[in-house]
Amino acid sequence: MKQFYAQLVVVMGSVLVAGPGLAASIQNVGSSAVVLVVVEDGNKTEVALDAGGSDTICASGCFLTLPNGDRIGLAGGETVEIKDGVATIK
């Protein structure tokens, strides 16, 4: 029985240390496609979203550059709506 509890403690500790996998949800609610620049962990990626399109980004936090040049930091877990190159964070 002690071994069972020891294993349970190890598993629960691993879950708590790893934490939940949070990512930001991004949606283009505008009428034209947009291209966003995402910098996460030093890696730069372009994300293209068609009108009405959505994606999940920033699993470990990132910086997002919008088509209008604005740059925002995301921690993960946010919902971002983009309309005409402008972001609204919810």
mmCIF file of C-alpha atoms in Angstrom:
data_model
loop_
_atom_site.group_PDB
_atom_site.id
_atom_site.type_symbol
_atom_site.label_atom_id
_atom_site.label_comp_id
_atom_site.label_asym_id
_atom_site.label_seq_id
_atom_site.Cartn_x
_atom_site.Cartn_y
_atom_site.Cartn_z
ATOM 1 C CA MET A 1 0.000 0.000 0.000
ATOM 2 C CA LYS A 2 2.901 2.390 0.757
ATOM 3 C CA GLN A 3 4.255 1.804 -2.738
ATOM 4 C CA PHE A 4 0.878 2.744 -4.241
ATOM 5 C CA TYR A 5 0.802 6.037 -2.326
ATOM 6 C CA ALA A 6 4.410 6.758 -3.254
ATOM 7 C CA GLN A 7 3.614 6.281 -6.941
ATOM 8 C CA LEU A 8 0.481 8.401 -6.608
ATOM 9 C CA VAL A 9 2.509 11.234 -5.070
ATOM 10 C CA VAL A 10 5.057 11.044 -7.901
ATOM 11 C CA VAL A 11 2.336 11.123 -10.586
ATOM 12 C CA MET A 12 0.455 14.000 -8.960
ATOM 13 C CA GLY A 13 3.685 15.940 -8.472
ATOM 14 C CA SER A 14 4.548 15.500 -12.141
ATOM 15 C CA VAL A 15 1.127 16.793 -13.182
ATOM 16 C CA LEU A 16 1.437 19.837 -10.939
ATOM 17 C CA VAL A 17 4.952 20.667 -12.128
ATOM 18 C CA ALA A 18 4.045 20.272 -15.790
ATOM 19 C CA GLY A 19 0.905 22.381 -15.353
ATOM 20 C CA PRO A 20 -1.908 22.664 -17.809
ATOM 21 C CA GLY A 21 -1.035 23.239 -21.448
ATOM 22 C CA LEU A 22 -2.430 26.706 -22.062
ATOM 23 C CA ALA A 23 -2.321 28.294 -25.461
ATOM 24 C CA ALA A 24 -3.775 31.461 -26.906
ATOM 25 C CA SER A 25 -6.695 31.175 -29.284
ATOM 26 C CA ILE A 26 -6.648 33.622 -32.171
ATOM 27 C CA GLN A 27 -9.504 34.379 -34.554
ATOM 28 C CA ASN A 28 -9.711 36.622 -37.597
ATOM 29 C CA VAL A 29 -13.176 38.197 -37.474
ATOM 30 C CA GLY A 30 -12.338 40.652 -40.245
ATOM 31 C CA SER A 31 -13.309 40.437 -43.902
ATOM 32 C CA SER A 32 -9.806 39.857 -45.313
ATOM 33 C CA ALA A 33 -6.884 37.539 -44.629
ATOM 34 C CA VAL A 34 -4.147 38.593 -42.194
ATOM 35 C CA VAL A 35 -0.580 37.495 -41.576
ATOM 36 C CA LEU A 36 0.704 37.634 -38.002
ATOM 37 C CA VAL A 37 4.272 37.302 -36.798
ATOM 38 C CA VAL A 38 4.663 35.138 -33.706
ATOM 39 C CA VAL A 39 7.900 35.018 -31.691
ATOM 40 C CA GLU A 40 7.887 32.180 -29.170
ATOM 41 C CA ASP A 41 10.996 30.962 -27.355
ATOM 42 C CA GLY A 42 13.117 32.990 -29.776
ATOM 43 C CA ASN A 43 11.570 31.330 -32.837
ATOM 44 C CA LYS A 44 9.864 33.602 -35.364
ATOM 45 C CA THR A 45 6.880 32.192 -37.286
ATOM 46 C CA GLU A 46 4.321 33.721 -39.620
ATOM 47 C CA VAL A 47 0.701 32.655 -39.127
ATOM 48 C CA ALA A 48 -1.745 33.362 -41.959
ATOM 49 C CA LEU A 49 -5.451 33.475 -41.145
ATOM 50 C CA ASP A 50 -8.158 33.719 -43.771
ATOM 51 C CA ALA A 51 -11.252 35.782 -43.014
ATOM 52 C CA GLY A 52 -13.157 33.864 -40.352
ATOM 53 C CA GLY A 53 -10.149 31.620 -39.691
ATOM 54 C CA SER A 54 -8.739 30.680 -36.312
ATOM 55 C CA ASP A 55 -5.671 29.022 -34.835
ATOM 56 C CA THR A 56 -4.054 28.162 -31.525
ATOM 57 C CA ILE A 57 -0.667 29.715 -30.760
ATOM 58 C CA CYS A 58 1.669 30.566 -27.899
ATOM 59 C CA ALA A 59 1.707 27.435 -25.776
ATOM 60 C CA SER A 60 4.445 28.921 -23.596
ATOM 61 C CA GLY A 61 3.883 32.647 -24.066
ATOM 62 C CA CYS A 62 4.926 34.744 -27.036
ATOM 63 C CA PHE A 63 4.990 38.124 -28.712
ATOM 64 C CA LEU A 64 2.493 38.727 -31.494
ATOM 65 C CA THR A 65 2.998 41.383 -34.173
ATOM 66 C CA LEU A 66 -0.214 42.447 -35.893
ATOM 67 C CA PRO A 67 -0.634 43.667 -39.482
ATOM 68 C CA ASN A 68 -0.915 47.267 -38.227
ATOM 69 C CA GLY A 69 2.499 46.943 -36.518
ATOM 70 C CA ASP A 70 1.223 46.674 -32.943
ATOM 71 C CA ARG A 71 3.087 44.157 -30.812
ATOM 72 C CA ILE A 72 1.470 42.413 -27.862
ATOM 73 C CA GLY A 73 2.730 39.886 -25.353
ATOM 74 C CA LEU A 74 0.649 36.816 -24.636
ATOM 75 C CA ALA A 75 1.074 34.450 -21.715
ATOM 76 C CA GLY A 76 -1.161 31.726 -23.152
ATOM 77 C CA GLY A 77 -4.814 31.150 -22.414
ATOM 78 C CA GLU A 78 -6.011 34.408 -23.955
ATOM 79 C CA THR A 79 -8.563 34.689 -26.738
ATOM 80 C CA VAL A 80 -7.530 37.224 -29.370
ATOM 81 C CA GLU A 81 -9.887 38.554 -32.030
ATOM 82 C CA ILE A 82 -8.412 40.403 -34.992
ATOM 83 C CA LYS A 83 -10.517 42.735 -37.092
ATOM 84 C CA ASP A 84 -9.024 45.007 -39.753
ATOM 85 C CA GLY A 85 -5.524 44.470 -38.335
ATOM 86 C CA VAL A 86 -6.479 45.480 -34.770
ATOM 87 C CA ALA A 87 -6.540 42.988 -31.875
ATOM 88 C CA THR A 88 -9.010 42.704 -29.031
ATOM 89 C CA ILE A 89 -7.876 40.470 -26.169
ATOM 90 C CA LYS A 90 -10.539 38.692 -24.164
#
